[in-house]
Amino acid sequence: MTSDILDQQAFPTLKVTQIALLRPFGDTRAIAAGDVLIEAGEPVPGLFVILEGRTASVDRANDDQVIRTSGPGEFNGELGVLTGQRALVACIAQTDGTALFVPSAAVAEIIATIPELSDILVTAFAARRQLLMQAVLATITIIGPEGDHDVLALLEFADRNRIPYRWLDPGNPDDSASIASCGAPEGPVFRVVLGKHFVLDHPTPQRLARAIGLDLDLPEGSVADVIVVGAGPAGLAAAVYGASEGLATIVVENSAIGGQAGMSSRIENYVGFPTGISGGDLAFRAEVQALKFGARLTVPRSAGALEKRPEGFAVVLDEGGVLLGRSIVIATGARYRKLALPEQDKYAGAIYHAATDLEARRCRGKEVIVIGGANSAGQAAMFLSGYAAHVRLLCRSASLGIKMSHYLIDRLEHTANVEICLDTEATALHGKDALESVTIANRRTDESREVPAHGLFVMIGATPCTGWLTGAVDLDDKGFVRTGQRNGPADSPFHASVPGVFAVGDVRSNSVKRVASAVGEGSVVIQAVYRHLATLHDAADASDAGSEKS
Ligand SMILES: Cc1cc2nc3c(=O)[nH]c(=O)nc-3n(C[C@H](O)[C@H](O)[C@H](O)COP(=O)(O)OP(=O)(O)OC[C@H]3O[C@@H](n4cnc5c(N)ncnc54)[C@H](O)[C@@H]3O)c2cc1C
């Protein structure tokens, strides 16, 4: 989408009739020049609709640079109104005037009940986040040396969760002045700065998430109608349908919203996107849609165990704490497999399991190897061919046609800087400090050769994320969740072996490992969840009636 269109979507002017619809939800306030209405790094209190005067959106990280000014009919506020995240942009009154203030809780109600305003607000919040991502403005500043594993993990977390950030490398002289202006000491420091004052030293993704409010304060003791574990395509679809059907829906994600699909630079076979869509964009759209309907998402939180409780179920979190739900949708998908090469830990900074802009930028102009024979490997090779000098695609089998779509094979074969090496595997990694070359061996001819490689993309399949379910539900011999065995009112192809527990997407035994099928399963499973909840209500009513009689 062009910036002009995004700009129009991000900064609409409300009509008088639309402001009138908002008035019962807020109060009119006088504002004075210099008043800080929203502060970067603080929770977003709500919307400020300007009635008279002007306000400025200010980038605290860049010497209070004014990003934009707003006048009558425009509103200030961002996605944090819906997610509970802290503000990334400060909003300051430039002149005296008046504003209609609508608190965040009321915004959620407006979005749920007034479609005309819901469309405008949700579109604006999503577009504002996209503009921030593009402009690298008003962002979190991550300071940390290139090649540091912890820094890379944090950059990845921010990228995949759509947290706008700028990255400053203490080893890069061009960044020195900016680092100094953030107040960071000299040397290989690793810290995060948000706004002017908010500093985290040696941040982990968990600490960053907690600090910016991405990791929701979950209500202790309350029982959700459905807890969706995993926010890949299947979990996000379940969240959208669950919340839109009025179910109290909580989504728990341990890594990044979007799951495996979020690691794909371009999904070309998802219906409705003839030119393809990046997994990150698809995930962001689904996330905003789920938030719009009132689903609550928390990341990064890891489900460590599933237990039966009188209220229904408890999802025990690895980080501590328990979530209670009347039903569970397991959507934890699968995790990439690692190579069986002992030296891979030494070169961990050059071994990737995703091919998005983040990885591609690191491989610009270099030689890279992609390992794998399925669509994920083919897409990665195609995508990287636009950045890397040369891409070798290693496939252990004698043909790509077994697991890869035909259109991809055609493209790879017609791309000049892609070399397809069939019957071939990587047998050793080399390099003094960083990865420099890889020994590749032809399994048919037994010939080996060492080829230059500065990045290794390993896409050799995945194993199910079901360790947290051991003993809780039936798994098949490969660890995928068995479904469809139950009879009863909530019978469904997605029912696991325990009533009230369902599984969808890649984690389900015998599922089709595709985005569309994961989305389809996540959408339709909600009908069965609904029926299960209805049986609980019926049982509760029958028990109440029984106790009234006795
Ligand atoms: C690089 C790549 C490219 C691909 N390209 C395509 C394509 O072009 N077309 C296509 O149709 N398919 C493609 N696929 C496959 C597709 O992405 C998957 O089939 C799809 O993402 C499965 O969705 P899912 O929601 O079932 O699981 P996943 O996407 O695996 O999501 C599961 C989520 O659960 C989370 N999770 C796991 N364990 C826990 C836990 N204990 N607690 C909390 N959260 C947990 C994970 O972090 C993850 O976010 C691709 C896959 C990859 C890796």
XYZ file of C-alpha atoms and ligand atoms in Angstrom:
603
model
C 0.000 0.000 0.000
C 1.408 3.447 -0.881
C 2.216 5.907 1.892
C -0.418 8.344 0.562
C -3.219 5.841 0.995
C -1.887 4.776 4.398
C -1.690 8.447 5.367
C -5.335 9.031 4.444
C -6.397 5.964 6.401
C -4.269 6.899 9.394
C -5.454 10.482 9.794
C -9.141 10.839 8.931
C -11.164 13.898 9.883
C -14.326 12.932 11.753
C -17.603 14.450 10.601
C -19.709 16.437 13.063
C -22.222 13.566 13.143
C -19.448 11.068 13.964
C -18.161 13.254 16.801
C -21.736 13.431 18.090
C -21.784 9.611 18.227
C -18.617 9.702 20.347
C -19.749 12.360 22.819
C -21.773 10.126 25.191
C -18.631 8.003 25.730
C -16.314 10.820 26.834
C -16.003 14.279 28.311
C -15.033 17.619 26.814
C -11.854 19.097 28.270
C -10.009 22.364 27.961
C -6.420 21.893 26.796
C -3.617 24.402 27.166
C -0.589 24.832 24.893
C 2.165 22.526 26.168
C -0.166 20.014 27.878
C 1.102 16.453 27.389
C -2.026 14.514 26.483
C -0.271 11.205 25.758
C 3.308 10.458 26.842
C 5.578 8.005 25.025
C 6.319 5.041 27.269
C 3.148 5.565 29.332
C -0.153 3.671 28.958
C -2.399 5.196 26.265
C -5.248 6.777 28.273
C -7.666 6.877 25.336
C -8.628 9.021 22.364
C -8.394 12.794 22.199
C -10.683 14.163 19.494
C -9.692 17.751 18.849
C -12.619 20.161 18.877
C -10.644 23.424 18.843
C -6.903 24.129 18.617
C -3.982 21.972 17.431
C -1.931 19.125 18.833
C 1.418 17.661 17.751
C 2.526 14.031 17.609
C 6.084 14.062 18.855
C 8.957 11.610 18.473
C 10.594 11.629 21.891
C 13.470 9.472 20.656
C 14.474 12.062 18.039
C 14.792 15.337 19.961
C 11.032 15.804 20.155
C 10.723 16.007 16.391
C 7.139 16.823 15.379
C 5.853 13.963 13.226
C 2.484 15.490 12.474
C 0.076 18.114 13.713
C -3.666 17.616 14.048
C -6.571 20.033 14.096
C -10.338 20.038 14.639
C -12.061 16.758 13.787
C -8.836 14.730 13.948
C -8.042 12.360 16.807
C -4.933 11.226 18.638
C -4.480 7.660 19.808
C -2.950 4.440 18.552
C -3.207 0.660 18.604
C -2.238 0.677 22.289
C -5.807 1.845 22.993
C -6.912 -1.672 22.048
C -3.914 -3.745 23.138
C -3.012 -2.029 26.392
C 0.456 -1.320 24.999
C 2.251 1.803 26.104
C 2.279 4.784 23.754
C 5.066 5.022 21.193
C 4.275 8.608 20.223
C 3.772 11.549 22.568
C 0.873 13.916 21.911
C 1.260 17.520 23.042
C -1.152 20.442 22.721
C 0.349 23.136 20.490
C -2.321 25.729 21.218
C -5.064 26.252 23.740
C -8.307 24.569 22.738
C -10.783 21.847 23.663
C -10.787 18.097 23.120
C -13.260 15.304 23.594
C -11.511 12.667 25.709
C -12.755 9.083 25.317
C -11.089 6.582 27.698
C -9.618 3.361 26.284
C -12.300 1.118 27.845
C -15.004 3.155 26.121
C -13.154 2.933 22.798
C -13.415 -0.862 22.992
C -17.170 -0.510 23.554
C -17.520 1.912 20.622
C -15.656 -0.488 18.357
C -17.918 -3.333 19.431
C -21.179 -1.428 19.020
C -20.886 1.331 16.375
C -19.735 -0.094 13.027
C -19.364 3.336 11.389
C -16.824 4.445 14.014
C -15.277 1.006 14.410
C -14.194 1.007 10.763
C -12.608 4.455 11.031
C -10.840 3.855 14.346
C -9.528 0.352 13.662
C -8.314 1.315 10.186
C -6.579 4.410 11.582
C -4.860 2.534 14.416
C -3.597 -0.184 12.080
C -2.399 2.337 9.477
C -0.630 4.439 12.124
C 1.285 1.372 13.310
C 2.241 0.552 9.716
C 3.452 4.110 9.113
C 5.563 3.970 12.255
C 7.036 0.652 11.134
C 7.928 2.158 7.752
C 9.237 5.481 8.990
C 11.377 4.244 11.906
C 10.039 7.179 13.883
C 8.876 7.510 17.469
C 10.106 4.060 18.048
C 11.770 2.017 20.645
C 15.525 2.375 20.320
C 17.437 -0.888 20.589
C 21.141 -0.340 21.181
C 23.290 -3.439 20.792
C 26.222 -4.858 18.843
C 25.643 -6.626 15.531
C 26.163 -10.393 15.759
C 25.252 -10.576 19.448
C 22.810 -13.442 19.858
C 20.662 -11.711 22.490
C 20.461 -8.551 20.392
C 19.390 -10.586 17.374
C 16.713 -12.369 19.441
C 15.313 -9.014 20.546
C 15.358 -7.564 17.016
C 13.562 -10.669 15.797
C 10.985 -10.418 18.556
C 10.329 -6.743 17.755
C 10.143 -7.389 14.011
C 7.816 -10.343 14.223
C 5.527 -8.645 16.730
C 5.348 -5.390 14.772
C 6.958 -3.283 17.450
C 8.416 -0.278 15.611
C 12.055 0.135 16.572
C 15.281 1.637 15.399
C 18.499 -0.267 15.942
C 21.780 1.452 16.791
C 25.008 -0.535 16.704
C 27.753 0.652 19.096
C 30.287 -0.776 16.608
C 29.058 1.547 13.848
C 30.621 5.039 13.989
C 27.576 6.476 12.150
C 25.412 5.565 15.153
C 27.669 7.072 17.857
C 25.979 10.464 18.063
C 22.485 8.948 18.297
C 23.661 6.474 20.948
C 25.203 9.302 22.968
C 21.968 11.311 22.736
C 20.153 8.338 24.310
C 22.505 8.580 27.283
C 24.033 5.148 26.711
C 27.627 4.601 27.881
C 30.348 3.884 25.304
C 31.199 0.273 24.463
C 29.227 -2.837 23.572
C 26.188 -1.831 25.630
C 22.851 -3.613 25.117
C 19.801 -1.608 26.142
C 16.392 -0.409 25.071
C 15.242 3.197 25.287
C 11.604 4.177 24.942
C 10.611 7.810 24.930
C 13.053 9.898 26.915
C 13.436 8.120 30.183
C 12.410 4.532 29.874
C 15.532 2.363 29.833
C 16.014 -1.395 30.066
C 19.512 -2.828 30.343
C 20.141 -6.271 28.801
C 16.475 -6.708 27.915
C 15.000 -10.081 27.048
C 11.888 -10.269 24.849
C 9.877 -10.997 28.011
C 11.166 -7.894 29.785
C 10.577 -5.720 26.744
C 7.059 -7.101 26.321
C 6.265 -6.486 29.975
C 7.724 -2.997 29.856
C 5.683 -1.883 26.862
C 2.482 -3.612 27.941
C 2.463 -6.278 25.226
C 2.241 -8.899 27.935
C -1.315 -8.194 29.188
C -2.130 -8.006 32.844
C -4.407 -10.986 32.834
C -7.303 -10.943 35.232
C -6.505 -13.283 38.156
C -9.166 -15.872 38.802
C -11.549 -14.942 35.976
C -12.571 -17.739 33.633
C -12.461 -17.188 29.858
C -14.945 -18.952 27.601
C -12.067 -20.095 25.432
C -8.311 -19.985 25.763
C -6.544 -20.268 22.431
C -2.962 -21.436 22.827
C -0.789 -20.319 19.904
C -1.235 -17.276 17.664
C -0.342 -18.670 14.262
C -2.955 -18.576 11.494
C -5.091 -21.246 13.213
C -5.055 -19.570 16.624
C -5.688 -16.112 15.177
C -8.644 -17.406 13.166
C -10.069 -19.061 16.304
C -9.591 -15.760 18.161
C -11.383 -13.745 15.467
C -14.328 -16.140 15.265
C -14.474 -16.754 19.041
C -14.447 -13.068 19.947
C -16.830 -12.124 17.124
C -19.303 -14.714 18.424
C -19.201 -12.945 21.780
C -17.006 -15.472 23.609
C -14.537 -14.133 26.192
C -11.395 -15.128 24.304
C -7.787 -15.095 25.478
C -4.885 -15.940 23.192
C -1.520 -17.018 24.616
C 1.529 -16.890 22.348
C 5.057 -17.747 23.376
C 7.026 -16.237 20.552
C 5.474 -14.065 17.849
C 1.998 -13.422 16.533
C 1.760 -15.075 13.122
C 3.490 -18.363 13.925
C 5.305 -20.068 11.071
C 3.379 -18.023 8.537
C 4.905 -14.885 10.043
C 8.281 -16.213 8.932
C 7.295 -16.284 5.297
C 8.219 -13.316 3.130
C 5.449 -14.051 0.647
C 2.522 -16.432 0.775
C 1.266 -16.750 -2.760
C -1.336 -19.476 -2.439
C -3.657 -17.834 0.093
C -7.031 -17.157 -1.482
C -7.791 -13.513 -2.240
C -4.209 -12.267 -2.565
C -3.322 -12.830 -6.224
C 0.057 -11.128 -5.873
C 0.794 -12.780 -2.540
C 0.970 -11.359 0.957
C 3.787 -11.426 3.460
C 3.112 -13.650 6.455
C 3.792 -10.664 8.710
C 1.089 -8.556 7.024
C -1.419 -11.381 7.133
C -0.731 -11.911 10.832
C -1.010 -8.190 11.600
C -4.373 -7.942 9.853
C -5.653 -10.963 11.772
C -4.324 -9.592 15.047
C -6.064 -6.240 14.549
C -9.263 -8.061 13.571
C -9.121 -10.207 16.722
C -8.496 -7.126 18.873
C -11.367 -5.323 17.184
C -13.771 -8.030 18.298
C -12.405 -7.913 21.845
C -10.009 -10.888 21.975
C -7.138 -10.384 24.418
C -3.685 -11.428 23.260
C -0.651 -11.950 25.433
C 2.901 -12.454 24.177
C 5.440 -13.860 24.960
C 3.816 -16.308 27.377
C 4.361 -19.995 27.119
C 1.829 -22.679 28.007
C 3.716 -25.203 30.130
C 0.894 -27.594 31.064
C -2.825 -28.188 30.660
C -4.776 -29.273 33.732
C -8.400 -30.134 34.435
C -9.965 -27.864 37.085
C -13.489 -27.449 38.525
C -13.902 -24.253 36.443
C -12.930 -26.178 33.286
C -9.222 -26.044 32.459
C -6.074 -24.354 33.646
C -3.302 -23.385 31.267
C -0.218 -23.240 33.466
C 2.257 -20.661 32.171
C 6.011 -21.277 32.204
C 6.633 -17.722 33.377
C 4.344 -18.321 36.366
C 0.596 -17.865 36.687
C -2.417 -19.777 35.490
C -5.168 -18.958 33.010
C -8.594 -20.494 33.514
C -10.900 -21.357 30.628
C -14.120 -23.281 30.050
C -12.684 -24.619 26.815
C -9.293 -24.833 25.143
C -8.241 -24.531 21.512
C -4.769 -25.967 21.003
C -3.118 -24.164 18.064
C 0.549 -24.482 18.960
C 1.605 -25.613 15.488
C 5.079 -26.886 14.874
C 8.689 -25.703 15.272
C 11.439 -25.910 12.696
C 13.921 -28.751 12.936
C 17.600 -28.077 13.441
C 20.471 -29.577 11.485
C 22.392 -32.406 13.121
C 25.733 -30.614 12.823
C 27.698 -30.132 16.065
C 29.292 -26.837 14.981
C 25.963 -25.107 14.361
C 25.935 -23.462 17.812
C 29.199 -21.682 16.992
C 27.589 -20.098 13.927
C 24.116 -19.590 15.430
C 24.121 -15.912 14.345
C 24.318 -16.967 10.672
C 21.803 -19.816 10.797
C 18.224 -18.846 10.110
C 14.867 -20.606 10.078
C 12.925 -17.798 8.430
C 13.475 -15.614 5.395
C 11.970 -12.177 5.900
C 13.352 -8.658 5.372
C 15.253 -8.917 8.635
C 17.321 -11.919 7.515
C 17.578 -10.757 3.909
C 19.150 -7.434 4.925
C 21.874 -9.345 6.734
C 22.673 -11.372 3.631
C 22.726 -8.568 1.068
C 25.399 -9.208 -1.580
C 26.612 -12.413 0.108
C 26.504 -16.109 -0.806
C 23.870 -18.094 1.065
C 22.640 -21.666 1.277
C 19.034 -22.739 1.740
C 18.460 -26.303 2.911
C 15.129 -28.042 2.302
C 12.890 -29.408 -0.415
C 9.442 -28.051 0.453
C 7.646 -24.767 -0.290
C 9.172 -22.930 2.656
C 12.693 -23.602 1.301
C 11.681 -22.727 -2.274
C 10.108 -19.430 -1.187
C 13.125 -18.558 0.912
C 15.482 -19.222 -2.012
C 13.360 -17.088 -4.358
C 13.085 -14.256 -1.876
C 16.783 -14.280 -0.989
C 17.771 -14.276 -4.646
C 16.668 -10.623 -4.628
C 19.273 -9.761 -1.983
C 22.075 -12.320 -1.968
C 24.769 -12.590 -4.631
C 24.207 -16.313 -5.011
C 21.743 -18.796 -3.498
C 22.381 -22.551 -3.363
C 19.289 -24.625 -2.643
C 20.258 -28.017 -1.177
C 17.711 -30.800 -1.380
C 18.401 -34.329 -0.120
C 16.018 -35.989 -2.561
C 16.494 -36.467 -6.284
C 13.674 -34.092 -7.259
C 12.008 -30.980 -5.916
C 8.640 -32.038 -7.276
C 7.832 -34.316 -4.336
C 7.088 -31.556 -1.801
C 7.388 -28.237 -3.645
C 4.658 -26.510 -5.659
C 5.137 -26.458 -9.382
C 5.026 -22.671 -9.734
C 7.945 -22.305 -7.322
C 10.120 -24.886 -9.071
C 9.533 -23.052 -12.363
C 10.584 -19.746 -10.864
C 13.661 -21.154 -9.179
C 14.778 -22.790 -12.395
C 14.473 -19.469 -14.204
C 16.339 -17.360 -11.635
C 19.937 -16.763 -12.647
C 21.525 -16.561 -9.187
C 19.785 -19.638 -7.785
C 21.593 -22.976 -8.075
C 19.565 -26.084 -7.280
C 21.685 -28.912 -5.811
C 19.683 -32.155 -5.709
C 20.751 -35.276 -3.758
C 22.845 -32.904 -1.676
C 23.282 -32.183 2.024
C 25.463 -29.970 4.223
C 28.029 -31.984 6.173
C 30.269 -29.390 7.865
C 30.356 -25.667 8.640
C 33.541 -23.569 8.604
C 34.719 -20.088 9.534
C 37.057 -18.428 12.005
C 34.535 -16.383 13.993
C 31.613 -16.134 11.619
C 30.321 -18.643 9.075
C 32.425 -18.474 5.899
C 31.853 -21.757 4.062
C 29.979 -25.041 4.111
C 30.959 -28.518 2.950
C 28.225 -29.957 0.770
C 28.099 -33.624 -0.226
C 26.305 -35.327 -3.094
C 24.656 -38.448 -1.644
C 24.506 -40.170 -5.029
C 28.099 -39.602 -6.221
C 29.732 -39.283 -2.758
C 31.558 -36.142 -3.951
C 32.134 -33.327 -1.426
C 33.143 -29.701 -1.941
C 33.498 -26.622 0.212
C 31.479 -23.634 -1.002
C 31.395 -20.065 0.344
C 28.358 -19.269 2.509
C 27.690 -16.434 4.941
C 24.142 -17.382 5.758
C 22.510 -20.779 6.151
C 18.731 -21.028 5.901
C 17.539 -24.313 7.392
C 14.021 -25.258 6.307
C 13.829 -28.978 6.849
C 10.422 -29.420 8.374
C 8.996 -29.121 11.801
C 8.019 -31.083 14.890
C 4.759 -30.442 16.794
C 4.790 -28.117 19.819
C 3.005 -30.487 22.157
C 5.522 -31.014 24.979
C 3.181 -29.055 27.260
C 0.348 -31.526 26.569
C 2.030 -34.745 27.691
C -0.486 -36.768 29.690
C -3.236 -34.187 29.129
C -4.603 -35.296 25.717
C -3.915 -38.201 23.350
C -1.030 -37.639 20.937
C -0.100 -39.763 17.916
C 3.255 -41.542 17.592
C 4.873 -38.375 16.164
C 3.502 -36.162 18.930
C 0.637 -34.506 17.001
C -2.729 -34.121 18.778
C -5.271 -36.798 17.854
C -8.692 -35.324 17.161
C -12.186 -36.366 16.186
C -12.669 -39.264 18.583
C -15.535 -37.930 20.665
C -19.254 -38.442 20.285
C -21.738 -36.039 21.780
C -23.292 -32.634 21.242
C -19.904 -30.945 20.763
C -18.635 -33.606 18.368
C -16.276 -32.162 15.813
C -13.363 -33.283 13.663
C -11.246 -31.015 15.871
C -12.192 -32.458 19.231
C -9.224 -33.826 21.198
C -9.535 -36.805 23.545
C -10.817 -34.650 26.440
C -14.251 -32.956 26.263
C -13.850 -29.204 25.881
C -10.365 -29.411 24.363
C -9.943 -28.901 20.608
C -6.917 -28.828 18.312
C -6.533 -27.022 14.990
C -3.868 -26.354 12.367
C -0.435 -27.908 12.039
C -0.474 -29.325 15.576
C -3.371 -31.629 14.715
C -2.623 -35.188 13.637
C -3.056 -35.597 9.870
C -3.762 -31.922 9.214
C -2.833 -30.301 5.903
C 0.162 -28.113 6.674
C -0.977 -24.918 4.973
C -2.025 -21.412 6.009
C -5.480 -21.706 4.441
C -6.325 -24.981 6.146
C -5.055 -23.684 9.502
C -7.264 -20.591 9.101
C -10.218 -22.749 8.044
C -9.875 -25.094 11.004
C -9.432 -22.222 13.454
C -12.588 -20.586 12.101
C -14.914 -23.565 12.160
C -13.768 -25.032 15.476
C -15.574 -22.192 17.259
C -18.941 -23.762 16.377
C -17.952 -26.858 18.350
C -16.606 -24.709 21.203
C -19.951 -22.939 21.264
C -21.836 -26.228 21.466
C -19.552 -27.416 24.266
C -20.205 -24.207 26.260
C -23.949 -24.668 25.683
C -23.783 -28.172 27.196
C -22.043 -26.667 30.258
C -24.835 -24.087 30.597
C -27.497 -26.779 30.223
C -25.791 -28.914 32.875
C -25.550 -25.906 35.230
C -29.250 -25.060 34.653
C -30.272 -28.680 35.332
C -28.255 -28.717 38.532
C -29.813 -25.385 39.662
C -33.288 -26.726 38.904
C -32.485 -29.896 40.892
C -31.296 -27.958 43.927
C -34.389 -25.679 43.820
C -36.655 -28.757 43.947
C -34.805 -30.458 46.787
C 9.011 -20.131 6.012
C 7.643 -20.740 5.833
C 6.910 -20.480 4.672
C 5.635 -21.029 4.493
N 4.930 -20.719 3.366
C 3.668 -21.189 3.200
C 2.901 -20.825 2.045
O 3.352 -20.103 1.185
N 1.634 -21.290 1.942
C 1.078 -22.089 2.897
O -0.096 -22.420 2.767
N 1.787 -22.479 3.986
C 3.069 -22.047 4.168
N 3.799 -22.421 5.267
C 3.170 -23.315 6.263
C 2.232 -22.504 7.172
O 2.893 -21.350 7.634
C 1.728 -23.342 8.345
O 1.018 -24.446 7.838
C 0.814 -22.525 9.256
O 1.500 -21.415 9.790
C 0.271 -23.372 10.395
O -0.469 -22.545 11.232
P -0.759 -22.940 12.753
O -1.454 -21.763 13.336
O -1.404 -24.250 12.817
O 0.671 -23.126 13.460
P 1.931 -22.184 13.564
O 1.989 -21.253 12.434
O 3.066 -23.102 13.805
O 1.651 -21.319 14.886
C 1.705 -21.890 16.164
C 1.995 -20.808 17.184
O 1.931 -21.380 18.494
C 2.981 -20.859 19.286
N 3.288 -21.796 20.372
C 3.912 -23.001 20.265
N 3.999 -23.579 21.478
C 3.422 -22.720 22.353
C 3.209 -22.759 23.773
N 3.594 -23.812 24.519
N 2.603 -21.696 24.359
C 2.194 -20.618 23.617
N 2.379 -20.545 22.273
C 2.971 -21.585 21.651
C 4.133 -20.706 18.286
O 5.087 -19.765 18.757
C 3.396 -20.234 17.048
O 3.322 -18.831 16.985
C 5.093 -21.898 5.481
C 5.836 -22.189 6.635
C 7.103 -21.618 6.818
C 7.899 -21.947 8.069
